[in-house]
Coordinates of N, CA, C and O in Angstrom, one line a residue:
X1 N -2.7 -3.5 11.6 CA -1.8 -2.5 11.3 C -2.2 -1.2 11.9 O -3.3 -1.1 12.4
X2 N -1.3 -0.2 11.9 CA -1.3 1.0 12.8 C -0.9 1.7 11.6 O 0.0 1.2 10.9
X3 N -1.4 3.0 11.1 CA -0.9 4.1 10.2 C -0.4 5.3 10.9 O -1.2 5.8 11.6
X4 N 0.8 5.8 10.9 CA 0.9 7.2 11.1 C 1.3 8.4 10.0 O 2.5 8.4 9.7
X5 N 0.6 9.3 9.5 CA 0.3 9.7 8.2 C 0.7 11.2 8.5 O 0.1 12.0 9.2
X6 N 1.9 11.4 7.9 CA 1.8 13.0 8.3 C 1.9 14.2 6.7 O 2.8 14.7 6.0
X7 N 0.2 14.3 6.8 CA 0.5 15.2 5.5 C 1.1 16.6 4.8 O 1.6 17.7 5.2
X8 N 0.9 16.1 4.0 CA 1.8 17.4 3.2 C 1.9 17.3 1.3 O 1.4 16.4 0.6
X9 N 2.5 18.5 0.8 CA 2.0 18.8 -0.3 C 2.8 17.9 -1.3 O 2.5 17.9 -2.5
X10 N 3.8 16.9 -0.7 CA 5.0 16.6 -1.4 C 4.6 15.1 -1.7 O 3.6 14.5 -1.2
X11 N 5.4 14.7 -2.7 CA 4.6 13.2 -3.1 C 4.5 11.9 -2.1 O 5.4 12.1 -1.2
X12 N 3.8 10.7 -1.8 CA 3.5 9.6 -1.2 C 5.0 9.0 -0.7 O 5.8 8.7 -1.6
X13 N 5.1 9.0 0.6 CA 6.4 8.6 1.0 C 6.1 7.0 1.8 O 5.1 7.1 2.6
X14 N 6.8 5.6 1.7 CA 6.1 4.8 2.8 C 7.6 4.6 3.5 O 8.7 4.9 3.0
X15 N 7.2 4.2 4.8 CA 7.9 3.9 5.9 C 7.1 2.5 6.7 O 6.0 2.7 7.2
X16 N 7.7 1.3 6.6 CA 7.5 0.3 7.3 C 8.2 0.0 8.6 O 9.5 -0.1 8.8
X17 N 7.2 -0.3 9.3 CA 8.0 -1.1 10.8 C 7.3 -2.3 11.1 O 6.1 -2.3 11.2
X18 N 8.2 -3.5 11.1 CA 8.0 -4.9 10.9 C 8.6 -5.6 12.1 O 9.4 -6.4 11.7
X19 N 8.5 -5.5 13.5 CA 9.2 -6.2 14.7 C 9.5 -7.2 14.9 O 9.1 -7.8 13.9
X20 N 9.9 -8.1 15.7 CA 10.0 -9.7 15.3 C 9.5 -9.8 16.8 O 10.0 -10.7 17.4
X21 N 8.6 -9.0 17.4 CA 7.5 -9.3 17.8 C 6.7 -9.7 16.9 O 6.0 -10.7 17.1
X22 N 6.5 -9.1 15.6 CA 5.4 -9.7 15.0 C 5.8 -10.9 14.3 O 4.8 -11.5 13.8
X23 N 7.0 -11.6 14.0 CA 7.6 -12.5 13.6 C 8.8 -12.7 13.9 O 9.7 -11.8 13.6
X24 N 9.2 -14.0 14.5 CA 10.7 -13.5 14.9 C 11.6 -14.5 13.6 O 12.7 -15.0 13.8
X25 N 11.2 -14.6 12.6 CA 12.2 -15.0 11.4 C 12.4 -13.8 10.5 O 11.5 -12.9 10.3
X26 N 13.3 -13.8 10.1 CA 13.3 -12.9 9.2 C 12.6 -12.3 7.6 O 12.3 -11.3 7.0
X27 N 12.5 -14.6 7.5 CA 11.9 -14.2 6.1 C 10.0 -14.0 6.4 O 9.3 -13.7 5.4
X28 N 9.5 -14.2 7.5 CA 8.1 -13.6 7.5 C 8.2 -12.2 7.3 O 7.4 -11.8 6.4
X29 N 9.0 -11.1 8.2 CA 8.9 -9.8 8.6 C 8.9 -9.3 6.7 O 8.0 -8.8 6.1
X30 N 10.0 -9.6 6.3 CA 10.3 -9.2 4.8 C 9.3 -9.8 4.0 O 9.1 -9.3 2.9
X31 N 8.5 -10.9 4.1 CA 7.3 -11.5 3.4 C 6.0 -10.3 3.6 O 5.3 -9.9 2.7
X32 N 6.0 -9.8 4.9 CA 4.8 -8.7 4.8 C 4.9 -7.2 4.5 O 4.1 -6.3 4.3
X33 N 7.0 -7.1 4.7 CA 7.2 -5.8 3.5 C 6.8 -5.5 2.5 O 6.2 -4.5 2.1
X34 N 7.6 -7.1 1.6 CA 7.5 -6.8 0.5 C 6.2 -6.7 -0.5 O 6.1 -6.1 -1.6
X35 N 5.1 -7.3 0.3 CA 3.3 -7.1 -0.1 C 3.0 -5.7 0.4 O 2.8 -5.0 -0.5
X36 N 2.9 -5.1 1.6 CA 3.3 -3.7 1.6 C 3.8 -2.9 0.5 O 3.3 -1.9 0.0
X37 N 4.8 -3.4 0.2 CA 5.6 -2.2 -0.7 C 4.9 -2.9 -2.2 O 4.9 -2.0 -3.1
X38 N 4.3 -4.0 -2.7 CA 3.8 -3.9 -3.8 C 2.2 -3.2 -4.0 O 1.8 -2.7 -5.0
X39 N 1.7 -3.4 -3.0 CA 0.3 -2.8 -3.1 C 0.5 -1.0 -2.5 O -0.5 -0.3 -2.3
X40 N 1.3 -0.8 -2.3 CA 1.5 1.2 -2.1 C 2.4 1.3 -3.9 O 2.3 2.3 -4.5
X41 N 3.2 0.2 -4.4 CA 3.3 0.7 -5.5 C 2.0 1.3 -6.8 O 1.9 2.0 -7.8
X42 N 1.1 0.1 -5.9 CA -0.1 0.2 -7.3 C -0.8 0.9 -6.4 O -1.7 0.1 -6.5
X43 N -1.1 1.5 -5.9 CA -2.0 2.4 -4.7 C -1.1 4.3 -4.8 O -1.5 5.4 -4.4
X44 N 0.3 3.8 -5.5 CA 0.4 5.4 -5.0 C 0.5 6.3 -5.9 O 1.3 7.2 -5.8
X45 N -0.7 6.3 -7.3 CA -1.3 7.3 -8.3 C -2.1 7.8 -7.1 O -1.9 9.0 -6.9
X46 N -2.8 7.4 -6.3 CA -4.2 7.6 -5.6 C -3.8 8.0 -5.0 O -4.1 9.2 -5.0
X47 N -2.6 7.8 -3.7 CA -2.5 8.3 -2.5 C -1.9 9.5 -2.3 O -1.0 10.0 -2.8
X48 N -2.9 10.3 -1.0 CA -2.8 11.9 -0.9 C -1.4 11.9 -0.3 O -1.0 11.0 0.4
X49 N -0.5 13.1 -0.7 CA 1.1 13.5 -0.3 C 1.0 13.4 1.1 O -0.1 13.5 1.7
X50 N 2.2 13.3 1.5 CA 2.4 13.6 2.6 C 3.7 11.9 3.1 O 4.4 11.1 2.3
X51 N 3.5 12.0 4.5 CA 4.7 10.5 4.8 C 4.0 9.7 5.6 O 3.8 9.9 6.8
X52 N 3.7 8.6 5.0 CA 2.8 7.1 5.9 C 4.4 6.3 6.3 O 5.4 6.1 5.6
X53 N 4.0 5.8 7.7 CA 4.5 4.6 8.3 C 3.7 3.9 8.6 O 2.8 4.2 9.4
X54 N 3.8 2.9 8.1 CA 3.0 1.8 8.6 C 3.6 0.9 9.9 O 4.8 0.9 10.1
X55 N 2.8 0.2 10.7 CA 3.5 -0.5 11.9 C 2.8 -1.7 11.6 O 1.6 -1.6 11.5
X56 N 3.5 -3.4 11.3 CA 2.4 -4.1 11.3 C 2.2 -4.9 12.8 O 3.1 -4.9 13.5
X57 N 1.4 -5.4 13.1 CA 1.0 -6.1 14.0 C 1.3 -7.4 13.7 O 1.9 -7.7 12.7
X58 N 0.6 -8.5 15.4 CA 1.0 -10.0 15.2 C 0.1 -10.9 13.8 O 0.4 -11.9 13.1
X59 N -0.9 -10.2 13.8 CA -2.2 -11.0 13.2 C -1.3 -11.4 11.5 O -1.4 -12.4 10.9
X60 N -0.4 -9.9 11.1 CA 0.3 -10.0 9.9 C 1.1 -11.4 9.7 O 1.5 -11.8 8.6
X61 N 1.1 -12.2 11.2 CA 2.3 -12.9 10.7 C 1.8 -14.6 9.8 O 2.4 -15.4 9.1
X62 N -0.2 -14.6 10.5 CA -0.5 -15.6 10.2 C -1.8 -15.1 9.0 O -2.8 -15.8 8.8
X63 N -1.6 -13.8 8.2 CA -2.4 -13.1 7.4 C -1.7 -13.7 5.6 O -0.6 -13.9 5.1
X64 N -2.9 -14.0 5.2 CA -2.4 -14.4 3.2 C -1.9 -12.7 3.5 O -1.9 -11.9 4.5
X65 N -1.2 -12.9 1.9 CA -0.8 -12.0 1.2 C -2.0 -10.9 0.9 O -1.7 -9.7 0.9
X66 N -3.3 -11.6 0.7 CA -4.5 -10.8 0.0 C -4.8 -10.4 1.4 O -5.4 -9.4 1.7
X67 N -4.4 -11.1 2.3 CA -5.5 -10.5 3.7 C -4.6 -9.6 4.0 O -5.1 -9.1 5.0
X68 N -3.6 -9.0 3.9 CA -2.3 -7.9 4.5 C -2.8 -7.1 3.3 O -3.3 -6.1 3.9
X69 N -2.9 -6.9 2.2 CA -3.0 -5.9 0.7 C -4.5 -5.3 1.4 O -4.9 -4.1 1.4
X70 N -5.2 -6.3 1.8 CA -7.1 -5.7 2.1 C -6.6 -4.8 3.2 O -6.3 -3.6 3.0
X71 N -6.6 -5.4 4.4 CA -6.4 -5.0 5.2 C -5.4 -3.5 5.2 O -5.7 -2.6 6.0
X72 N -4.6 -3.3 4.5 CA -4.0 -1.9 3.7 C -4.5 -0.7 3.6 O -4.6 0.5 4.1
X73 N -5.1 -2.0 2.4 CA -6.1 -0.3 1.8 C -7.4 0.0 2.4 O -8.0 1.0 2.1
X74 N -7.9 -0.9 3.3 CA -9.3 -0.6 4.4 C -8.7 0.5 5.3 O -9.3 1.4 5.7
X75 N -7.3 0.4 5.9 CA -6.4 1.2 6.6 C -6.2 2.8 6.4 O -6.5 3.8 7.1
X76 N -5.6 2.5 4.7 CA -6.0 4.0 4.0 C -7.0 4.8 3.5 O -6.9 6.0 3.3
X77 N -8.2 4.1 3.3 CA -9.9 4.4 2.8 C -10.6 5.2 4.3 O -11.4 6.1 4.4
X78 N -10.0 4.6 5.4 CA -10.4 4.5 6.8 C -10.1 6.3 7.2 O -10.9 7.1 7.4
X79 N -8.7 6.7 7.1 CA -7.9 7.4 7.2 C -7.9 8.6 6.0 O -7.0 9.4 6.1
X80 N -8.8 8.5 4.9 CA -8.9 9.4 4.3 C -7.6 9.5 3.2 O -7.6 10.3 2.2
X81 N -6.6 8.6 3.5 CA -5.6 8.7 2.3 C -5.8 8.3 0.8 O -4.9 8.4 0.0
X82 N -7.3 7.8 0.7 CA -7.5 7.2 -0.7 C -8.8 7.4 -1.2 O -9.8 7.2 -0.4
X83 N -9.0 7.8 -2.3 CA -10.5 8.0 -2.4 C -11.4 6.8 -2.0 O -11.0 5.6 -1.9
X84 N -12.7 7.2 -1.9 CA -13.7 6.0 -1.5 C -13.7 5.7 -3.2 O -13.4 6.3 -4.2
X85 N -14.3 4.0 -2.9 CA -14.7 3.4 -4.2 C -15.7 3.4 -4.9 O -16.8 3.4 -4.4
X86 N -15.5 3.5 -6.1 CA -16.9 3.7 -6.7 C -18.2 2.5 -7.1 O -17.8 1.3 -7.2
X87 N -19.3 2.8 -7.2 CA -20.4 2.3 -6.8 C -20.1 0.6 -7.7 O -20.4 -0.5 -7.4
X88 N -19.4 1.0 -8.8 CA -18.8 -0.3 -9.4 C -17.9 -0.9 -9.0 O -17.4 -2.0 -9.5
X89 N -17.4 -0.4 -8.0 CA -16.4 -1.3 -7.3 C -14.1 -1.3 -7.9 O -13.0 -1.9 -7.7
X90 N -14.8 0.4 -8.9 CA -13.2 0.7 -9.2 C -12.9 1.8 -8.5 O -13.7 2.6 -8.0
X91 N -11.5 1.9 -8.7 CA -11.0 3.2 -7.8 C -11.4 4.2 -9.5 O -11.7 3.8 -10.6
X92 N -11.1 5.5 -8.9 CA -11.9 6.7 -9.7 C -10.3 6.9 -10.4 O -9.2 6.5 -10.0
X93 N -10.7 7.7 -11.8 CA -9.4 7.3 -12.7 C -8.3 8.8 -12.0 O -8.9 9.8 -11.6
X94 N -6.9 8.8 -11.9 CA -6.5 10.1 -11.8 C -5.8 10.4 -12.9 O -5.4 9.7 -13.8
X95 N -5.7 12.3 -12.3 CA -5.7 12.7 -13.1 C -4.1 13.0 -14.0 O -3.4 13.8 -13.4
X96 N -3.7 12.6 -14.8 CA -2.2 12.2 -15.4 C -1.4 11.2 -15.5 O -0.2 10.9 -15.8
X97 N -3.1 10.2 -15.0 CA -2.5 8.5 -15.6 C -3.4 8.3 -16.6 O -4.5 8.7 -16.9
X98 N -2.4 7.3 -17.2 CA -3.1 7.4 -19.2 C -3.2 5.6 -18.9 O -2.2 5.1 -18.4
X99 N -4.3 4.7 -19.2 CA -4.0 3.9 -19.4 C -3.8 3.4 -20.6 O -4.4 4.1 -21.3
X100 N -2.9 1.9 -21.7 CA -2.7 1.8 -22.4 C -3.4 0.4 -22.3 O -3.7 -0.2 -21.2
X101 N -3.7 0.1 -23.6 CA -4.7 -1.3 -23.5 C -2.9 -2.7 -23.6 O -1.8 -2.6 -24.1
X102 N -3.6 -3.4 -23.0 CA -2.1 -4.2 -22.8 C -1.2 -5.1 -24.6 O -0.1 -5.7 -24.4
X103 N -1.5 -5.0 -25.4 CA -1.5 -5.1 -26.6 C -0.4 -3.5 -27.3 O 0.5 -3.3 -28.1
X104 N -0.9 -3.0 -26.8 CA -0.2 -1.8 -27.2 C 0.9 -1.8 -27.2 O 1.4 -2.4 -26.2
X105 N 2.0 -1.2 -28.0 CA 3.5 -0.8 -27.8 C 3.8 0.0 -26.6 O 2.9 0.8 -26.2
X106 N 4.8 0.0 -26.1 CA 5.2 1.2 -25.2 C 5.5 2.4 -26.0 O 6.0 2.5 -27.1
X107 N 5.1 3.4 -25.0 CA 5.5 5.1 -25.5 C 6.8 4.8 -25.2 O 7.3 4.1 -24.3
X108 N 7.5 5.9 -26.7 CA 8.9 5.9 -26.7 C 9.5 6.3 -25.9 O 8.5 6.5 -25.1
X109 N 10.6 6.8 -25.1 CA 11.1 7.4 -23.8 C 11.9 8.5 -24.6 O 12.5 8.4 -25.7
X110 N 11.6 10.0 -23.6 CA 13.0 10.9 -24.3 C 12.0 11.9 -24.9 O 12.4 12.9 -25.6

C-alpha cells in the first residue's frame, strides 16, 4: 500500500484507491475496502487530522484480511500518523474516549 497524508488541524478523513490492476473483479477490490474502512474505523480515536488516501497494491489481492489491517497500521506507525505502541503491546489510551466494561448499559443519548 502507498499512503498520501496531507495534514491538518481538521478530523481523520480516508480516501481509498482500489484499481482492478490490483483485482480485476469487483468483489475483491470492495473485499480490501471494506477491511480498510473497518480498521481506520477502530484506528481513528488515534489518528492525527488531516486527509489519508490510501492506494492499494497487487499483493492486496492475494493478502488475509489480517495481513491488509497489519500491513495498515505498520503504514500509519511508519508515517507518524499513529502513536508508537506501548511496551505492552497496547495503543496509549486518548484523550475523550471513556471505555465502558462490556456488561454495562449504554449512556443515555440527549
Amino acid at each position: 500500500m502507498t499512503l498520501h497524508w496531507l495534514k491538518a488541524d481538521t478530523p481523520a478523513r480516508l480516501g481509498m484507491a482500489v484499481s482492478r490492476k490490483v483485482d480485476t473483479r469487483a468483489v475483491g477490490r470492495n473485499r480490501i475496502k471494506r477491511v480498510l474502512r473497518n480498521a481506520t474505523r477502530h484506528l481513528l480515536p488515534y489518528l492525527a487530522g488531516g486527509d489519508y488516501v490510501i492506494v492499494a497494491r497487487s499483493a492486496a489481492k492475494t493478502a488475509s484480511n489480517q495481513q491488509v489491517q497489519e500491513a495498515f497500521e505498520r503504514l500509519l506507525r511508519r508515517a507518524g500518523a499513529l502513536p508508537p505502541v506501548d511496551a505492552n503491546g497496547t495503543m496509549p489510551p486518548h484523550k475523550g474516549v471513556v471505555a465502558l466494561p462490556l456488561n454495562a448499559p449504554e449512556a443515555p443519548s440527549g
